[in-house]
mmCIF file of C-alpha atoms in Angstrom:
data_model
loop_
_atom_site.group_PDB
_atom_site.id
_atom_site.type_symbol
_atom_site.label_atom_id
_atom_site.label_comp_id
_atom_site.label_asym_id
_atom_site.label_seq_id
_atom_site.Cartn_x
_atom_site.Cartn_y
_atom_site.Cartn_z
ATOM 1 C CA LYS R 1 131.350 -34.894 49.279
ATOM 2 C CA GLN R 2 127.954 -33.949 50.658
ATOM 3 C CA GLU R 3 128.271 -32.452 54.118
ATOM 4 C CA VAL R 4 126.033 -30.647 56.567
ATOM 5 C CA THR R 5 127.596 -28.275 59.074
ATOM 6 C CA GLN R 6 126.079 -26.580 62.080
ATOM 7 C CA ILE R 7 127.840 -23.697 63.756
ATOM 8 C CA PRO R 8 128.175 -22.984 66.622
ATOM 9 C CA ALA R 9 128.348 -26.365 68.340
ATOM 10 C CA ALA R 10 127.012 -24.807 71.539
ATOM 11 C CA LEU R 11 125.210 -21.591 72.398
ATOM 12 C CA SER R 12 124.090 -20.083 75.704
ATOM 13 C CA VAL R 13 121.800 -17.049 75.851
ATOM 14 C CA PRO R 14 119.617 -15.412 78.520
ATOM 15 C CA GLU R 15 115.899 -16.022 78.523
ATOM 16 C CA GLY R 16 113.837 -13.727 76.296
ATOM 17 C CA GLU R 17 116.425 -13.229 73.582
ATOM 18 C CA ASN R 18 115.784 -13.920 69.931
ATOM 19 C CA LEU R 19 118.385 -16.217 68.392
ATOM 20 C CA VAL R 20 119.431 -17.797 65.112
ATOM 21 C CA LEU R 21 120.868 -21.255 64.548
ATOM 22 C CA ASN R 22 122.753 -21.960 61.348
ATOM 23 C CA CYS R 23 122.951 -24.949 59.031
ATOM 24 C CA SER R 24 125.038 -25.087 55.872
ATOM 25 C CA PHE R 25 125.227 -27.777 53.204
ATOM 26 C CA THR R 26 127.638 -28.355 50.357
ATOM 27 C CA ASP R 27 125.314 -29.610 47.600
ATOM 28 C CA SER R 28 122.366 -27.418 46.617
ATOM 29 C CA ALA R 29 120.405 -30.220 44.889
ATOM 30 C CA ILE R 30 118.345 -30.943 47.954
ATOM 31 C CA TYR R 31 114.911 -32.546 48.205
ATOM 32 C CA ASN R 32 114.042 -31.103 51.597
ATOM 33 C CA LEU R 33 115.583 -29.876 54.835
ATOM 34 C CA GLN R 34 114.219 -30.713 58.260
ATOM 35 C CA TRP R 35 114.949 -29.166 61.663
ATOM 36 C CA PHE R 36 114.697 -31.300 64.803
ATOM 37 C CA ARG R 37 115.217 -30.859 68.511
ATOM 38 C CA GLN R 38 116.648 -33.570 70.710
ATOM 39 C CA ASP R 39 116.489 -33.610 74.481
ATOM 40 C CA PRO R 40 119.242 -35.525 76.316
ATOM 41 C CA GLY R 41 118.913 -39.291 75.859
ATOM 42 C CA LYS R 42 115.725 -38.941 73.843
ATOM 43 C CA GLY R 43 114.664 -39.314 70.234
ATOM 44 C CA LEU R 44 114.275 -36.490 67.747
ATOM 45 C CA THR R 45 111.224 -34.256 67.560
ATOM 46 C CA SER R 46 110.450 -32.730 64.179
ATOM 47 C CA LEU R 47 110.139 -28.948 64.300
ATOM 48 C CA LEU R 48 109.898 -27.764 60.714
ATOM 49 C CA LEU R 49 110.334 -29.205 57.252
ATOM 50 C CA ILE R 50 111.132 -27.034 54.232
ATOM 51 C CA GLN R 51 110.663 -28.448 50.764
ATOM 52 C CA SER R 52 113.155 -27.598 48.046
ATOM 53 C CA SER R 53 110.668 -25.221 46.414
ATOM 54 C CA GLN R 54 109.978 -23.279 49.622
ATOM 55 C CA ARG R 55 111.853 -20.363 51.176
ATOM 56 C CA GLU R 56 110.600 -20.590 54.752
ATOM 57 C CA GLN R 57 108.305 -22.300 57.205
ATOM 58 C CA THR R 58 106.879 -21.029 60.481
ATOM 59 C CA SER R 59 105.513 -22.736 63.567
ATOM 60 C CA GLY R 60 104.746 -20.650 66.621
ATOM 61 C CA ARG R 61 107.944 -18.947 67.787
ATOM 62 C CA LEU R 62 110.031 -20.840 65.241
ATOM 63 C CA ASN R 63 110.870 -19.758 61.708
ATOM 64 C CA ALA R 64 113.104 -21.712 59.358
ATOM 65 C CA SER R 65 114.461 -20.296 56.131
ATOM 66 C CA LEU R 66 116.147 -21.956 53.171
ATOM 67 C CA ASP R 67 118.557 -20.450 50.654
ATOM 68 C CA LYS R 68 119.667 -23.177 48.289
ATOM 69 C CA SER R 69 121.927 -20.950 46.228
ATOM 70 C CA SER R 70 124.098 -20.175 49.231
ATOM 71 C CA GLY R 71 123.661 -23.618 50.790
ATOM 72 C CA ARG R 72 122.218 -22.288 54.031
ATOM 73 C CA SER R 73 119.269 -22.674 56.339
ATOM 74 C CA THR R 74 118.578 -20.762 59.530
ATOM 75 C CA LEU R 75 116.285 -21.544 62.441
ATOM 76 C CA TYR R 76 115.051 -18.418 64.177
ATOM 77 C CA ILE R 77 113.709 -18.771 67.717
ATOM 78 C CA ALA R 78 111.812 -15.777 69.075
ATOM 79 C CA ALA R 79 111.521 -14.887 72.759
ATOM 80 C CA SER R 80 113.560 -17.862 73.939
ATOM 81 C CA GLN R 81 112.477 -19.804 77.040
ATOM 82 C CA PRO R 82 114.345 -22.228 79.320
ATOM 83 C CA GLY R 83 112.210 -25.031 77.834
ATOM 84 C CA ASP R 84 113.872 -24.378 74.483
ATOM 85 C CA SER R 85 117.122 -25.785 75.875
ATOM 86 C CA ALA R 86 118.004 -28.818 73.756
ATOM 87 C CA THR R 87 120.202 -29.871 70.862
ATOM 88 C CA TYR R 88 118.939 -28.652 67.508
ATOM 89 C CA LEU R 89 119.736 -30.753 64.448
ATOM 90 C CA CYS R 90 119.255 -30.068 60.775
ATOM 91 C CA ALA R 91 118.994 -32.847 58.226
ATOM 92 C CA VAL R 92 119.319 -32.480 54.480
ATOM 93 C CA ARG R 93 117.707 -34.948 52.158
ATOM 94 C CA TYR R 94 119.038 -35.165 48.627
ATOM 95 C CA SER R 95 117.065 -35.720 45.470
ATOM 96 C CA SER R 96 119.107 -38.604 44.119
ATOM 97 C CA ALA R 97 117.892 -41.178 46.648
ATOM 98 C CA SER R 98 116.742 -41.476 50.199
ATOM 99 C CA LYS R 99 120.144 -40.244 51.315
ATOM 100 C CA ILE R 100 119.769 -38.092 54.376
ATOM 101 C CA ILE R 101 122.667 -36.312 56.053
ATOM 102 C CA PHE R 102 122.530 -34.797 59.516
ATOM 103 C CA GLY R 103 124.584 -31.986 60.956
ATOM 104 C CA SER R 104 126.316 -32.440 64.297
ATOM 105 C CA GLY R 105 123.807 -30.171 66.007
ATOM 106 C CA THR R 106 123.874 -27.009 68.091
ATOM 107 C CA ARG R 107 123.464 -27.485 71.827
ATOM 108 C CA LEU R 108 121.335 -24.582 73.031
ATOM 109 C CA SER R 109 121.078 -23.489 76.636
ATOM 110 C CA ILE R 110 118.643 -20.777 77.710
ATOM 111 C CA ARG R 111 119.568 -19.199 81.051
ATOM 112 C CA PRO R 112 116.638 -18.170 83.293
ATOM 113 C CA GLU A 1 99.588 -46.174 70.770
ATOM 114 C CA THR A 2 100.672 -43.450 68.392
ATOM 115 C CA GLY A 3 103.824 -42.381 66.607
ATOM 116 C CA VAL A 4 106.950 -44.482 66.455
ATOM 117 C CA THR A 5 107.781 -46.882 69.280
ATOM 118 C CA GLN A 6 110.994 -48.755 69.973
ATOM 119 C CA THR A 7 111.782 -51.655 72.276
ATOM 120 C CA PRO A 8 113.741 -52.205 74.348
ATOM 121 C CA ARG A 9 114.673 -48.709 75.501
ATOM 122 C CA HIS A 10 117.928 -49.939 77.031
ATOM 123 C CA LEU A 11 119.995 -52.994 76.208
ATOM 124 C CA VAL A 12 123.270 -54.315 77.581
ATOM 125 C CA MET A 13 124.803 -57.214 75.707
ATOM 126 C CA GLY A 14 128.068 -59.089 75.557
ATOM 127 C CA MET A 15 130.063 -59.388 72.366
ATOM 128 C CA THR A 16 128.934 -62.994 71.813
ATOM 129 C CA ASN A 17 125.221 -62.360 72.340
ATOM 130 C CA LYS A 18 122.483 -62.160 69.743
ATOM 131 C CA LYS A 19 119.717 -59.648 70.292
ATOM 132 C CA SER A 20 117.138 -57.758 68.257
ATOM 133 C CA LEU A 21 115.830 -54.208 68.346
ATOM 134 C CA LYS A 22 112.226 -53.617 67.390
ATOM 135 C CA CYS A 23 110.544 -50.581 65.881
ATOM 136 C CA GLU A 24 106.868 -50.098 65.155
ATOM 137 C CA GLN A 25 105.205 -47.130 63.505
ATOM 138 C CA HIS A 26 101.510 -46.311 63.881
ATOM 139 C CA LEU A 27 101.455 -43.495 61.309
ATOM 140 C CA GLY A 28 100.559 -45.445 58.183
ATOM 141 C CA HIS A 29 103.907 -44.620 56.602
ATOM 142 C CA ASN A 30 105.565 -46.699 53.894
ATOM 143 C CA ALA A 31 109.250 -46.033 54.622
ATOM 144 C CA MET A 32 111.287 -46.845 57.716
ATOM 145 C CA TYR A 33 114.864 -46.073 58.740
ATOM 146 C CA TRP A 34 117.553 -47.160 61.188
ATOM 147 C CA TYR A 35 120.044 -44.562 62.446
ATOM 148 C CA LYS A 36 123.024 -44.794 64.776
ATOM 149 C CA GLN A 37 123.914 -41.925 67.091
ATOM 150 C CA SER A 38 127.315 -42.142 68.756
ATOM 151 C CA ALA A 39 128.758 -39.660 71.186
ATOM 152 C CA LYS A 40 130.219 -36.606 69.466
ATOM 153 C CA LYS A 41 129.368 -37.838 65.973
ATOM 154 C CA PRO A 42 126.528 -36.840 63.637
ATOM 155 C CA LEU A 43 123.549 -39.108 63.295
ATOM 156 C CA GLU A 44 124.401 -41.828 60.752
ATOM 157 C CA LEU A 45 121.835 -43.382 58.448
ATOM 158 C CA MET A 46 122.243 -47.176 58.467
ATOM 159 C CA PHE A 47 119.352 -48.672 56.507
ATOM 160 C CA VAL A 48 116.292 -47.517 54.596
ATOM 161 C CA TYR A 49 113.249 -49.609 53.738
ATOM 162 C CA ASN A 50 110.794 -48.212 51.228
ATOM 163 C CA PHE A 51 107.637 -50.223 50.553
ATOM 164 C CA LYS A 52 109.332 -53.055 52.539
ATOM 165 C CA GLU A 53 112.266 -53.180 50.155
ATOM 166 C CA GLN A 54 115.712 -52.206 51.362
ATOM 167 C CA THR A 55 116.794 -49.235 49.299
ATOM 168 C CA GLU A 56 119.821 -48.041 51.222
ATOM 169 C CA ASN A 57 122.625 -49.727 53.119
ATOM 170 C CA ASN A 58 125.297 -47.259 54.105
ATOM 171 C CA SER A 59 128.229 -49.691 54.307
ATOM 172 C CA VAL A 60 127.007 -51.111 57.585
ATOM 173 C CA PRO A 61 128.938 -54.144 58.933
ATOM 174 C CA SER A 62 127.207 -57.488 58.505
ATOM 175 C CA ARG A 63 126.922 -57.917 62.280
ATOM 176 C CA PHE A 64 123.890 -55.610 61.888
ATOM 177 C CA SER A 65 121.071 -57.279 59.982
ATOM 178 C CA PRO A 66 117.791 -55.437 59.279
ATOM 179 C CA GLU A 67 114.435 -57.029 58.708
ATOM 180 C CA CYS A 68 111.218 -55.372 57.552
ATOM 181 C CA PRO A 69 108.360 -57.912 57.517
ATOM 182 C CA ASN A 70 105.716 -55.276 56.732
ATOM 183 C CA SER A 71 105.459 -51.521 56.408
ATOM 184 C CA SER A 72 104.735 -51.043 60.128
ATOM 185 C CA HIS A 73 107.546 -53.086 61.668
ATOM 186 C CA LEU A 74 111.301 -52.893 61.455
ATOM 187 C CA PHE A 75 113.880 -54.982 63.275
ATOM 188 C CA LEU A 76 117.621 -54.716 63.699
ATOM 189 C CA HIS A 77 119.228 -58.058 64.499
ATOM 190 C CA LEU A 78 122.551 -57.813 66.320
ATOM 191 C CA HIS A 79 125.262 -60.461 66.666
ATOM 192 C CA THR A 80 128.924 -60.480 67.685
ATOM 193 C CA LEU A 81 128.966 -56.754 68.256
ATOM 194 C CA GLN A 82 131.996 -54.714 69.282
ATOM 195 C CA PRO A 83 132.260 -52.201 72.136
ATOM 196 C CA GLU A 84 132.424 -49.375 69.572
ATOM 197 C CA ASP A 85 128.894 -50.332 68.489
ATOM 198 C CA SER A 86 127.600 -48.916 71.768
ATOM 199 C CA ALA A 87 125.316 -46.040 70.794
ATOM 200 C CA LEU A 88 121.746 -44.798 70.644
ATOM 201 C CA TYR A 89 119.891 -46.562 67.834
ATOM 202 C CA LEU A 90 117.012 -44.568 66.433
ATOM 203 C CA CYS A 91 114.192 -45.662 64.178
ATOM 204 C CA ALA A 92 112.226 -43.281 61.979
ATOM 205 C CA SER A 93 109.421 -43.460 59.444
ATOM 206 C CA SER A 94 108.055 -41.277 56.652
ATOM 207 C CA GLN A 95 105.536 -41.318 53.853
ATOM 208 C CA GLU A 96 107.105 -41.457 50.414
ATOM 209 C CA GLY A 97 106.042 -41.247 46.806
ATOM 210 C CA THR A 98 102.334 -40.585 47.262
ATOM 211 C CA SER A 99 100.330 -37.509 46.462
ATOM 212 C CA GLY A 100 100.895 -34.880 49.119
ATOM 213 C CA SER A 101 103.693 -36.736 50.878
ATOM 214 C CA ARG A 102 106.519 -34.498 52.036
ATOM 215 C CA GLY A 103 109.056 -37.035 53.210
ATOM 216 C CA GLU A 104 108.934 -35.690 56.775
ATOM 217 C CA GLN A 105 110.609 -38.087 59.189
ATOM 218 C CA TYR A 106 109.204 -39.031 62.565
ATOM 219 C CA PHE A 107 111.528 -40.607 65.117
ATOM 220 C CA GLY A 108 111.120 -43.088 67.913
ATOM 221 C CA PRO A 109 112.670 -42.605 71.374
ATOM 222 C CA GLY A 110 115.648 -44.823 70.593
ATOM 223 C CA THR A 111 117.324 -47.859 72.135
ATOM 224 C CA ARG A 112 120.421 -47.164 74.217
ATOM 225 C CA LEU A 113 122.765 -50.071 73.462
ATOM 226 C CA THR A 114 125.826 -50.899 75.520
ATOM 227 C CA VAL A 115 128.168 -53.648 74.333
ATOM 228 C CA THR A 116 130.426 -55.058 77.063
#
């Protein structure tokens, strides 16, 4: 069964810290992996997309890595700010079809 | 207007009502998606339309009926819903199968549905 897991479910850190969010998936035959943030009651905002052939993507203070062999992706956030507080979701898209599976998310809180 | 828009943003309906959710994308994409987000559960893919043809139906009950009249518009028709159908319904779009397309999904703000 194809599953996507995000651990921890919640994380609270003081402002300024660097942090890593984890995403693991059970089937390595992925098409792409996408990281999103979701603010309470809102839609999803795309942060980074990593194609199957790529190892990492960077945007500003965010860096996402992909290791298909181990079934893992990490989202690194540098110099965290209170505005980074949100739920972060990873979604894995598989090659076989349009099938897309989301993790349950990590709820991040940055303390001022 | 840009991006992906959804209307209405909030909807309260009784179990015997019929209503429709609307999604419109202004990104020139050729694929559109409906997702359901319930409390404490992962986002669930419901339907996928690619080039206006439904390509995925993840065992969704027939009380949810999608319609995609063109590549920019997507509807979700609702009838005789149950209280457990209360959730945030999200629409997304992406560009598929063309040179340079990456399959990156863009989401709308969602419709918060409450079934009473």
